[in-house]
CSV table of C-alpha atoms in Angstrom, one decimal:
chain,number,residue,atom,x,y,z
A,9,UNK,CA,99.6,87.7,-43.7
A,10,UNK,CA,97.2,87.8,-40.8
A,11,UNK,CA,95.9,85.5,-38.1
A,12,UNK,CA,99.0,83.7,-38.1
A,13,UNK,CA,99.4,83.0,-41.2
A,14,UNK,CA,102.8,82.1,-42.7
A,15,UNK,CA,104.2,84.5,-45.4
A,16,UNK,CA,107.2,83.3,-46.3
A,17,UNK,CA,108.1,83.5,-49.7
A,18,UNK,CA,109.5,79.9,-49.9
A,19,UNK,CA,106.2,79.0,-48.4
A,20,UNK,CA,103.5,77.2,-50.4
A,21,UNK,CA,99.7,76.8,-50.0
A,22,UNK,CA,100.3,73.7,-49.3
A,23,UNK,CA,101.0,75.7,-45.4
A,24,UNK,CA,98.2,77.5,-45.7
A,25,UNK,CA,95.7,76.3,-42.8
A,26,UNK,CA,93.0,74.4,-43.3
A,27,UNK,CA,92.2,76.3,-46.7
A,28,UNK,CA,91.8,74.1,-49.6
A,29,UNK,CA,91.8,76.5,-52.7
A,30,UNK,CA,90.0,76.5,-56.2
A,31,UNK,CA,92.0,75.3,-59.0
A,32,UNK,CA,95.3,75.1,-57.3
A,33,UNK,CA,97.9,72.4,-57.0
A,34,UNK,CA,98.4,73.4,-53.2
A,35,UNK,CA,101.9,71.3,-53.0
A,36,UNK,CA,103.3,73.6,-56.1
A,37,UNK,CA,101.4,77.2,-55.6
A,38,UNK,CA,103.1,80.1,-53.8
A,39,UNK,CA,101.5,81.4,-51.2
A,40,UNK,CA,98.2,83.7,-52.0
A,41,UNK,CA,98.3,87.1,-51.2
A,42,UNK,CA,95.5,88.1,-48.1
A,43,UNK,CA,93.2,90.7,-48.8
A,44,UNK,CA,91.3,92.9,-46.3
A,45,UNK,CA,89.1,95.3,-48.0
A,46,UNK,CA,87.8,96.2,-51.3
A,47,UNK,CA,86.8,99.7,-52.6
A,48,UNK,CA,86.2,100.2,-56.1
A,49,UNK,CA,88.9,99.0,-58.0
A,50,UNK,CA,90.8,98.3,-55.4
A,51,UNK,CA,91.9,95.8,-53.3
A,52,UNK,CA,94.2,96.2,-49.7
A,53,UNK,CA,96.1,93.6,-48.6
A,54,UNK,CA,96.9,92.7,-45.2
A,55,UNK,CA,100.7,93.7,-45.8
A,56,UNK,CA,99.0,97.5,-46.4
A,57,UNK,CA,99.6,97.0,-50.6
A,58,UNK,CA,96.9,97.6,-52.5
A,59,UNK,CA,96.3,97.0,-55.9
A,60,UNK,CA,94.6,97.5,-58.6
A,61,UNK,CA,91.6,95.0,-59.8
A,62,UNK,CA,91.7,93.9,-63.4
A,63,UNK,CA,89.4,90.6,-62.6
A,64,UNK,CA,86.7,92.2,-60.6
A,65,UNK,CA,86.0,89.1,-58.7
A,66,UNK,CA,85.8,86.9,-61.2
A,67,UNK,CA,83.9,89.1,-63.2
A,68,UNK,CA,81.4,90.0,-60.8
A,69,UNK,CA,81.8,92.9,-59.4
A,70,UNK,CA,81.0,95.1,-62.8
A,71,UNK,CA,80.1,98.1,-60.4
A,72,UNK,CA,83.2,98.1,-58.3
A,73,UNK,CA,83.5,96.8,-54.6
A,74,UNK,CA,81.4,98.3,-51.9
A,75,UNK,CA,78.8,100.6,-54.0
A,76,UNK,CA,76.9,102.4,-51.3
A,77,UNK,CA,73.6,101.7,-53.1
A,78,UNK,CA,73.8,97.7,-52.6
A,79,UNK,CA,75.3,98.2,-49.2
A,80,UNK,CA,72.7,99.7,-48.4
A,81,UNK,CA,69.7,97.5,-49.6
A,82,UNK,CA,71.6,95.0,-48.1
A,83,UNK,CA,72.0,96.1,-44.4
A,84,UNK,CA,67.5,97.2,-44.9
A,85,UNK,CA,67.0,93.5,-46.4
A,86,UNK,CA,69.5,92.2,-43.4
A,87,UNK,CA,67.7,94.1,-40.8
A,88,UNK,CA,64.1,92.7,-42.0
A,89,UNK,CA,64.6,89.2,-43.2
A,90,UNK,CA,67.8,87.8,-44.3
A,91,UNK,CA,66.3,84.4,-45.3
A,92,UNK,CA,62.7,82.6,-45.4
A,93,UNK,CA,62.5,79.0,-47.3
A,94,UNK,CA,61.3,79.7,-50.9
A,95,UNK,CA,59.3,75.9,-50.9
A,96,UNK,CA,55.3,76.9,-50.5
A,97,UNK,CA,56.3,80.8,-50.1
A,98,UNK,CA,57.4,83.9,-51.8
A,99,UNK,CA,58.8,87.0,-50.7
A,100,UNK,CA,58.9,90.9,-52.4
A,101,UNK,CA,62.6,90.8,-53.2
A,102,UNK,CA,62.5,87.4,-55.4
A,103,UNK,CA,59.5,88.7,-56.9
A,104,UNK,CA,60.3,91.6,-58.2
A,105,UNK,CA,63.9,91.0,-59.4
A,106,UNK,CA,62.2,88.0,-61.0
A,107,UNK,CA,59.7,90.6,-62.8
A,108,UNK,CA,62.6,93.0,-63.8
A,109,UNK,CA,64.3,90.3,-65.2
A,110,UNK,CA,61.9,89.7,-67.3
A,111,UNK,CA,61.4,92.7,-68.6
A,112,UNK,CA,65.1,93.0,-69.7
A,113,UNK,CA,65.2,89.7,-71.6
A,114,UNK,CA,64.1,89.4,-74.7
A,115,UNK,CA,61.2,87.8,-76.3
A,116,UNK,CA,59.2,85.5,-73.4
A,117,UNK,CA,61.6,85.0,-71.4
A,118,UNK,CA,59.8,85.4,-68.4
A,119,UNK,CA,59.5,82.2,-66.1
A,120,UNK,CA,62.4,82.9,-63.3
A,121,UNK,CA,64.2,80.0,-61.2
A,122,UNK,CA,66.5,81.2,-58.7
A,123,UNK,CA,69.9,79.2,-57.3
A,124,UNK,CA,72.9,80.0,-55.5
A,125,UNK,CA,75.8,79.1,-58.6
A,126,UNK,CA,76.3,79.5,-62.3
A,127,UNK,CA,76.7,76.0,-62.2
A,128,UNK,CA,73.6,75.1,-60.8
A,129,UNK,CA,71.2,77.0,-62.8
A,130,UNK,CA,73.2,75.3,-65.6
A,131,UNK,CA,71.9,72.0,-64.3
A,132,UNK,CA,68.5,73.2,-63.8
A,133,UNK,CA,68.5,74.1,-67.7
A,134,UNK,CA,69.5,70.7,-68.2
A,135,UNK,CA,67.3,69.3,-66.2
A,136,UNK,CA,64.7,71.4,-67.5
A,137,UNK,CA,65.4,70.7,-70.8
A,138,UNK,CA,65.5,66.9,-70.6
A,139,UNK,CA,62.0,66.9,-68.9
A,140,UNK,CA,60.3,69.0,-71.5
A,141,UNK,CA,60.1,66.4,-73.7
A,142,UNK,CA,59.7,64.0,-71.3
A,143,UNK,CA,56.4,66.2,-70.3
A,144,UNK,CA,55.3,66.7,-74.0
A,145,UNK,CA,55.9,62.8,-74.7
A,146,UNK,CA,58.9,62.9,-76.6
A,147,UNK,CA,60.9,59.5,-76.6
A,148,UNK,CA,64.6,59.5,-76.8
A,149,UNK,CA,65.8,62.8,-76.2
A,150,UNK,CA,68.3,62.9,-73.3
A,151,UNK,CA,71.4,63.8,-74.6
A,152,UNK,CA,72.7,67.7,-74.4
A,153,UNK,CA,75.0,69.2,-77.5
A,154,UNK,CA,77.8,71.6,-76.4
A,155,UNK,CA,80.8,72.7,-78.2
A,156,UNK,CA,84.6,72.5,-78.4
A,157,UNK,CA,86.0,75.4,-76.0
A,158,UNK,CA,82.8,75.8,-74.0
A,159,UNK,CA,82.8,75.8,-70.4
A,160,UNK,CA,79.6,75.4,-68.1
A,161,UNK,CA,80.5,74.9,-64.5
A,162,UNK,CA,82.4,71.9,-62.1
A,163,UNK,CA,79.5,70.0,-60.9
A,164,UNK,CA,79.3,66.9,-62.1
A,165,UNK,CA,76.4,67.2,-65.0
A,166,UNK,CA,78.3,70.4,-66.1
A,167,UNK,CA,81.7,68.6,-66.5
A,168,UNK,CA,79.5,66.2,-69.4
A,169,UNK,CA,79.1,69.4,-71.5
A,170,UNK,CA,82.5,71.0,-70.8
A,171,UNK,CA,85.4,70.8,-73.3
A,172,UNK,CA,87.1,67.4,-72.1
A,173,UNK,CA,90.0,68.5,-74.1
A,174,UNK,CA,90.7,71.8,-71.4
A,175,UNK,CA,92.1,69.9,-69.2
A,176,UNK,CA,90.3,70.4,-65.7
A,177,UNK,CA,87.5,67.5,-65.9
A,178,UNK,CA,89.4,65.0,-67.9
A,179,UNK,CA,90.1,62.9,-65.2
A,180,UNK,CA,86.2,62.3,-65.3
A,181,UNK,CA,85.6,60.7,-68.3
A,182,UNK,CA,84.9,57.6,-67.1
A,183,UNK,CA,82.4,58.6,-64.6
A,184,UNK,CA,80.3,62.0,-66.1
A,185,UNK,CA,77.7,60.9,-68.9
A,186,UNK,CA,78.2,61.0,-72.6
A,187,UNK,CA,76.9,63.8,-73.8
A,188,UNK,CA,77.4,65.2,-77.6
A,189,UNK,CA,80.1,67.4,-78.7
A,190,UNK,CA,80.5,69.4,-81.9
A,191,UNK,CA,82.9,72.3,-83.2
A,192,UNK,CA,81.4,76.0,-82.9
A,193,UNK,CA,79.5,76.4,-86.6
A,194,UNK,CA,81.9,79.3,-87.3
A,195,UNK,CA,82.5,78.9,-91.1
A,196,UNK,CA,81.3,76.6,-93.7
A,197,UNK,CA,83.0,73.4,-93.0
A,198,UNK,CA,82.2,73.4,-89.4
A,199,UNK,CA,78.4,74.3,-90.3
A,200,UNK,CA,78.3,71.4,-92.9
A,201,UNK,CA,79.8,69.0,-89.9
A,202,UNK,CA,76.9,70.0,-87.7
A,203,UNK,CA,74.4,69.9,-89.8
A,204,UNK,CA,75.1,66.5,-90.7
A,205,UNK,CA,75.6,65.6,-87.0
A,206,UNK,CA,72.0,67.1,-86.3
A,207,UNK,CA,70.9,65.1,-89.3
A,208,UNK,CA,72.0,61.7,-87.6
A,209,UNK,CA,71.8,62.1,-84.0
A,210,UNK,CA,68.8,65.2,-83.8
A,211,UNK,CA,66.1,62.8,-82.5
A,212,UNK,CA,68.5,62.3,-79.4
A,213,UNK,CA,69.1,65.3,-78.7
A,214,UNK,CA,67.2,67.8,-75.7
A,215,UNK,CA,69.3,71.1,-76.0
A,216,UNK,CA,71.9,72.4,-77.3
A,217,UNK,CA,74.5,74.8,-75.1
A,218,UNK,CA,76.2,77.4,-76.0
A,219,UNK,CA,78.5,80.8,-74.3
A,220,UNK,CA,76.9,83.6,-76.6
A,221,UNK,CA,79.9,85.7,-78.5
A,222,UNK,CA,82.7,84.5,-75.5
A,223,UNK,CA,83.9,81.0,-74.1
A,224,UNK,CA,85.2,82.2,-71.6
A,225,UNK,CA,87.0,80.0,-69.4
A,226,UNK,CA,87.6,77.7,-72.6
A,227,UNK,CA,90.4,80.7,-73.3
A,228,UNK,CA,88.2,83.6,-73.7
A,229,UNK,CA,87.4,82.7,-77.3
A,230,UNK,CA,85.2,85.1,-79.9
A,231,UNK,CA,82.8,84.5,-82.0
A,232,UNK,CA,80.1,87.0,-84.4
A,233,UNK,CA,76.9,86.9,-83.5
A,234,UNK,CA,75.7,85.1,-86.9
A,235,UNK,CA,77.1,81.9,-84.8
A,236,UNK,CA,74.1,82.2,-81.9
A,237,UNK,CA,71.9,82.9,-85.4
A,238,UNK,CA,72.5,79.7,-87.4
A,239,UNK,CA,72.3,77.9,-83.5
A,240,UNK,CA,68.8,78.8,-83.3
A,241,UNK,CA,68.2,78.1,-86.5
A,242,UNK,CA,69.5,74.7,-86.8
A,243,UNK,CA,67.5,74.1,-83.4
A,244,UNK,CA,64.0,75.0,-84.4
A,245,UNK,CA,64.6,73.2,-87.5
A,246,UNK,CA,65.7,69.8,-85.1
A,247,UNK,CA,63.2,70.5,-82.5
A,248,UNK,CA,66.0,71.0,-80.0
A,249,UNK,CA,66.0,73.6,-77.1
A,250,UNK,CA,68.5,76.2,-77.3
A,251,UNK,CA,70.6,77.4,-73.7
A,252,UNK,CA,72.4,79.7,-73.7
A,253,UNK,CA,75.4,80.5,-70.8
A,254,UNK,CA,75.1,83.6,-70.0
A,255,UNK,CA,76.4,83.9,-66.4
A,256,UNK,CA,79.9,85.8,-67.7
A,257,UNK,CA,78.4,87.4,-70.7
A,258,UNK,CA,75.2,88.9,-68.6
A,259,UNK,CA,74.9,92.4,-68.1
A,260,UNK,CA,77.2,94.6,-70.0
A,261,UNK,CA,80.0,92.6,-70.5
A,262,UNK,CA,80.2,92.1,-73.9
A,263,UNK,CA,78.7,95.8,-74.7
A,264,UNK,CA,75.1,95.2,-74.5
A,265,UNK,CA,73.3,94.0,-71.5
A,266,UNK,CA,72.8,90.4,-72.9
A,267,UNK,CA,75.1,89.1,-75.0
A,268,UNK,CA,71.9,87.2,-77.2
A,269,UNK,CA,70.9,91.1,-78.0
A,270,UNK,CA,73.8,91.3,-80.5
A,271,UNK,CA,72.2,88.5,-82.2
A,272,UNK,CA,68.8,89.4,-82.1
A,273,UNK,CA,67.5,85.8,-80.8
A,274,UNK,CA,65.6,84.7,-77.8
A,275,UNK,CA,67.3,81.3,-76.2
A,276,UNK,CA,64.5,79.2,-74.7
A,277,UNK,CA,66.2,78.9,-72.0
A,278,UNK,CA,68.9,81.0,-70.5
A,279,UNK,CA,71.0,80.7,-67.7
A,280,UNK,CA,72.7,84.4,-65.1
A,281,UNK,CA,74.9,84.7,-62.2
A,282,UNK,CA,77.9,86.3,-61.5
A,283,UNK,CA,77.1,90.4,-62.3
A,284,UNK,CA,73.8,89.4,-60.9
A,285,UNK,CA,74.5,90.7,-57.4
A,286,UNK,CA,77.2,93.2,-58.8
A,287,UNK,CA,79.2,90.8,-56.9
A,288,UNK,CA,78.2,91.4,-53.7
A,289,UNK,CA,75.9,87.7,-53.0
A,290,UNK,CA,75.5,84.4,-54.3
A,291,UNK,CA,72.8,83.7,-56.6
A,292,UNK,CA,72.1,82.3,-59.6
A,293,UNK,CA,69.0,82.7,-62.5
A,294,UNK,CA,67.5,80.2,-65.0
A,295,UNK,CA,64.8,81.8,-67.0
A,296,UNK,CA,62.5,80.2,-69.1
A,297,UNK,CA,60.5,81.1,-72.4
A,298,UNK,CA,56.5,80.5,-71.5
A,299,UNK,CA,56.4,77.3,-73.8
A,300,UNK,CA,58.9,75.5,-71.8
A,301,UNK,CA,57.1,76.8,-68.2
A,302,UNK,CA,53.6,75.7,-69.7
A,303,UNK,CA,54.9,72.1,-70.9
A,304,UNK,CA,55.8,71.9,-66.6
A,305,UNK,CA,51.9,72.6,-66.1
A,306,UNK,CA,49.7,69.4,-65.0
A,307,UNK,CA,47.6,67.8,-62.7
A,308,UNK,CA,50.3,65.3,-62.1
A,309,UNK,CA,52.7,66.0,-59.9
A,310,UNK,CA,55.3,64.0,-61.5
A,311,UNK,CA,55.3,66.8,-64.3
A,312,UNK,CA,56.4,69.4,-61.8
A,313,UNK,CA,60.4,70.6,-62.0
A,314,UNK,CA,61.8,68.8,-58.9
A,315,UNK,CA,64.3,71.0,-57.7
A,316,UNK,CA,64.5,73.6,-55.1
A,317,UNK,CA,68.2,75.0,-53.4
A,318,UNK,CA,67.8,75.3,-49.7
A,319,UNK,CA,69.3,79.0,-49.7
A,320,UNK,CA,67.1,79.5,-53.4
A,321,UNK,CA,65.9,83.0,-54.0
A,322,UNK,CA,67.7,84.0,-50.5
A,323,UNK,CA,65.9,87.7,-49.6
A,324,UNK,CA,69.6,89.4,-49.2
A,325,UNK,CA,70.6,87.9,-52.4
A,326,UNK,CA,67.4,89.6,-54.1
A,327,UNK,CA,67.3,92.9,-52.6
A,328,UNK,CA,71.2,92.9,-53.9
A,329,UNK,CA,70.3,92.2,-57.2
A,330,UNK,CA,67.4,94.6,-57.3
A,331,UNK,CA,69.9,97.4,-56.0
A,332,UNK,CA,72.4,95.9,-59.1
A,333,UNK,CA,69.4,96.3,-61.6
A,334,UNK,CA,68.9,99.8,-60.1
A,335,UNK,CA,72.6,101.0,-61.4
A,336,UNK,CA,72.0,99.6,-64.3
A,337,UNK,CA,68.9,101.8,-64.7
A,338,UNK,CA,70.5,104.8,-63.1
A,339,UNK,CA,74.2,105.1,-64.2
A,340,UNK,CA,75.3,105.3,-67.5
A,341,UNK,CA,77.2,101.5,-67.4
A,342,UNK,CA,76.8,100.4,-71.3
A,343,UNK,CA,78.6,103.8,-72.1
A,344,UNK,CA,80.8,103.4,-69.5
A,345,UNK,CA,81.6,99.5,-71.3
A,346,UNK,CA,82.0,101.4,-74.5
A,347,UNK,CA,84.6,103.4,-73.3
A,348,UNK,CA,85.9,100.5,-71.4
A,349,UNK,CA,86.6,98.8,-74.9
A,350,UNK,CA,88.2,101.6,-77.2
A,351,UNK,CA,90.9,102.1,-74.3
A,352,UNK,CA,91.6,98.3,-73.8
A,353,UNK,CA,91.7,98.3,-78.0
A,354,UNK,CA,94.0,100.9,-77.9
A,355,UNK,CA,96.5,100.4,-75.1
A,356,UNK,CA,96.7,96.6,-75.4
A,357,UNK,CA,97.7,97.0,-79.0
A,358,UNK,CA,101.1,97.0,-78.6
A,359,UNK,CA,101.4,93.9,-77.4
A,360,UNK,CA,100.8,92.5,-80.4
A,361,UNK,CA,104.4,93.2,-81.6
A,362,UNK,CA,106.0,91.6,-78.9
A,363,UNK,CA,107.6,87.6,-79.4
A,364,UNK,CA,105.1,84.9,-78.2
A,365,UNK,CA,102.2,87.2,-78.7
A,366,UNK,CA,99.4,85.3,-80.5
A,367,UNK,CA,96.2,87.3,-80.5
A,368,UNK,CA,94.9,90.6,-78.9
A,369,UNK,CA,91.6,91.0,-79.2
A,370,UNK,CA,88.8,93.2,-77.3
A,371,UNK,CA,84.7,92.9,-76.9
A,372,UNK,CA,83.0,94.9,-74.5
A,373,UNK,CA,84.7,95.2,-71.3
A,374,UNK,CA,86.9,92.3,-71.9
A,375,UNK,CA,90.3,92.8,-72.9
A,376,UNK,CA,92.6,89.4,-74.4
A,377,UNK,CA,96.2,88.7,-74.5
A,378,UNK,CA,96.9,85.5,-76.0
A,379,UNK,CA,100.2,84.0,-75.6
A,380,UNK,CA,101.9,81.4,-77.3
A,381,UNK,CA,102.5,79.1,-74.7
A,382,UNK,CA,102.2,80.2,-70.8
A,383,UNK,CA,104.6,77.9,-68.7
A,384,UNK,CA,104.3,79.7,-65.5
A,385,UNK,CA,101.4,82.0,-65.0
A,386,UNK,CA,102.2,81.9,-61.2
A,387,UNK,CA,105.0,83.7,-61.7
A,388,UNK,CA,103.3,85.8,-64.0
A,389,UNK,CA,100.3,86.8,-61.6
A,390,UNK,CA,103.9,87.6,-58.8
A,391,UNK,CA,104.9,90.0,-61.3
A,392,UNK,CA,101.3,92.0,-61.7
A,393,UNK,CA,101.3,92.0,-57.7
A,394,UNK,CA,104.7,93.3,-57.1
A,395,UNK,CA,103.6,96.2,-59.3
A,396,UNK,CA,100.3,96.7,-57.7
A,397,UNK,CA,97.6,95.0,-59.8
A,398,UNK,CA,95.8,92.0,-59.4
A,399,UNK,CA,95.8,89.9,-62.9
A,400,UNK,CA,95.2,86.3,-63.0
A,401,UNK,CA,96.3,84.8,-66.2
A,402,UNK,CA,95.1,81.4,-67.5
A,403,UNK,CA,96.0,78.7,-69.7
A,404,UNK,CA,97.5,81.0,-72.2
A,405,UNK,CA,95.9,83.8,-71.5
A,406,UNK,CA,96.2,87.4,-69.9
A,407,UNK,CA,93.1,89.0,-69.7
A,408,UNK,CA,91.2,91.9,-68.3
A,409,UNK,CA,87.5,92.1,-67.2
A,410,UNK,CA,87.5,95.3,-64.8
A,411,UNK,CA,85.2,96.7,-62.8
A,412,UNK,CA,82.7,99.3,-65.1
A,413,UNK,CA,83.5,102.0,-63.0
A,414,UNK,CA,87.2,101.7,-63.5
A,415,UNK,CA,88.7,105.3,-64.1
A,416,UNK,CA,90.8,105.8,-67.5
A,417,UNK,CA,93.8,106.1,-65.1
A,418,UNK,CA,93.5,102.3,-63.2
A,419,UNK,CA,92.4,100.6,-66.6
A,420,UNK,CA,95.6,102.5,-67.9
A,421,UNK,CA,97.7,101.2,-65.1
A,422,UNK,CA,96.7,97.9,-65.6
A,423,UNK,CA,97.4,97.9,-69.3
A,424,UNK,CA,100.6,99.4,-69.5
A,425,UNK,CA,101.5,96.9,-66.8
A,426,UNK,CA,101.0,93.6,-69.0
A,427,UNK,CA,102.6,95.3,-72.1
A,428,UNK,CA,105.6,96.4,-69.8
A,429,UNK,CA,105.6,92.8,-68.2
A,430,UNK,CA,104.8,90.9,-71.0
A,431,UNK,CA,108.3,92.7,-73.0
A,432,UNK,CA,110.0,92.1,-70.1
A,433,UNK,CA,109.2,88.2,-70.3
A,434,UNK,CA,109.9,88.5,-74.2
């Protein structure tokens, strides 16, 4: 470690200064490991180890680290106007990325609010949501649906629609509002339970929120695409808006460039992040179909969307994301996910012969091991690092969401690495 920093191994982050970290009991977690640069699919750390990156920043960084094209629209965007207010003015980045984006949604899908989080344009959709009926003059209709395993952010309306069973936002119960839960419709039984949950509680209900084909943080969890198919259904039938999470499963990850595609439906509203930037910038999309925008338009002010992120549609953020879109245009990434997937199917394989092995299971560029149980995944994530990859199990899980641009021999490093630590563990 750097700066000072202690790196003792019987040190924990508890020492770390100042820091507070994400999702860490600080008195019990070892020590993080300090990184210094990226490159990309790897990471240096300030001890001169690198490893391998089988996360890619939380899934963001679906181009690898430091791409010279979105450097380099940064440092132009940087040198002419790293940030403006977005309240009463507009700027060329934010309005073209808004226009590309929808051009690459489907359907009308083309009314473009920009955040800073995932979470956040989750709340606008919410928010939205709720006050198109409000608008239209629908009584009643304030309460969102979301479902077992899902996972939508950590503010607080976000923690309403999470799983309260997953064990992060329990401690909240008695403060977030009630929302409605229901099981995923993934069979007949749990179909016949929703439809008869619609059939009582529709008229109360503004959207309904789903993670198309993956919950991810809820355990990276599959379903087929006929799910996000009976959702819309059920919702035009009930009157009820449909949202759909895409901020993991946007752009490539799950094999096409929007996870909805592979369902062939249009969400009326639909919410982006992480690969937005290619992980370079903050921001954050919630895109609108035209009926929901148009239900906005008044002459009473009251009717108009109050909400507007100081750092909103931030120019470096934009130009980032336009530079994103460009790779996207430019390189071959969807074949690049397709290959992605048949190695992960194949070289994660054998883990499914090894004791406490539950599941393996591949989609897109998103490689599962399930375990069993999963007592002590910091140990776990000390293993991956002492043999040069960075791996961050969770819950139960060991997963994989690389960089696109991996080469065969990094992705291959990083699986034989959880099959050889995993039959270690066994």
């Amino acid at each position: 470690m750097s700066r000072n920093a202690p790196s003792a191994s019987h040190l924990t982050a508890a020492d770390l200064p100042n820091l507070w970290l994400p999702y860490t009991q600080m008195q019990t977690a070892p020590f993080p490991v300090e990184a210094v640069s990226t490159s990309g699919s790897r990471i240096t750390l300030a001890d001169g180890r690198e490893l391998v990156d089988g996360v890619a920043a939380w899934w963001t960084a679906c181009h690898g680290y430091s791409h010279p094209h979105i450097h380099e629209a940064l440092i132009r965007q940087a040198e002419r106007m790293p940030h403006v207010m977005f309240g009463g003015m507009v700027h060329e980045p934010a309005i073209r990325l808004a226009a590309r984006l929808a051009a690459m949604l489907p359907g009308d899908l083309e009314r473009v609010f920009f955040t800073d989080s995932g979470s956040v344009a989750m709340e606008v959709a919410i928010k939205m949501a709720v006050q198109y009926h409000i608008n239209r003059g629908t009584e009643g209709r304030t309460k969102i649906l979301s479902f077992r395993g899902g996972y939508h952010g950590d503010t607080l309306g976000m923690m309403s629609i999470c799983d309260p069973e997953e064990g992060m936002h329990s401690l909240f119960a008695g403060v977030l509002p009630e929302q409605v839960l229901a099981d995923l419709p993934v069979d007949a039984d749990s179909m016949a339970r929703l439809e008869a949950l619609l059939a009582e509680r529709g008229d109360s209900i503004a959207a309904m929120v789903t993670e198309p084909l993956v919950q991810g943080a809820g355990g990276m969890l599959f379903h087929a695409p006929d799910v996000l198919r009976r959702l819309r259904e059920l919702c035009d039938r009930h009157g009820i808006l449909l949202i759909l999470d895409e901020i993991f499963t946007g752009f490539g990850r799950t094999g096409t460039m929007f996870a909805c595609e592979q369902a062939g439906i249009v969400p009326d509203i639909v919410a982006l992040s992480k690969a937005l930037t290619g992980g370079t910038m903050a921001l954050a999309a919630t895109v609108a179909r035209r009926g929901v925008f148009e239900a906005f338009l008044s002459d009473s002010a009251g009717q108009a969307l109050m909400h507007g992120p100081t750092f909103m549609a931030n120019p470096l953020a934009c130009a980032v994301a336009n530079a994103s879109l460009d790779l996207f245009e430019s390189e071959p990434r969807l074949e690049q996910v397709a290959a992605i997937s048949a190695q992960l199917a194949q070289e994660l394989e054998p883990c499914r012969t090894l004791p406490g092995v539950k599941d393996v299971r591949v989609l897109g560029a998103i490689g599962v091991v399930e375990l069993e149980t999963l007592d002590n995944p910091d140990a776990l994530r000390r293993a991956f690092v002492e043999r040069g990859v960075w791996i961050r199990p969770f819950r139960n899980i060991v997963y994989l969401t690389p960089a696109f641009t991996i080469t065969p021999e990094d992705l291959r490093r990083l699986t034989t690495t959880i099959v050889d630590v995993l039959r270690e563990g066994a």
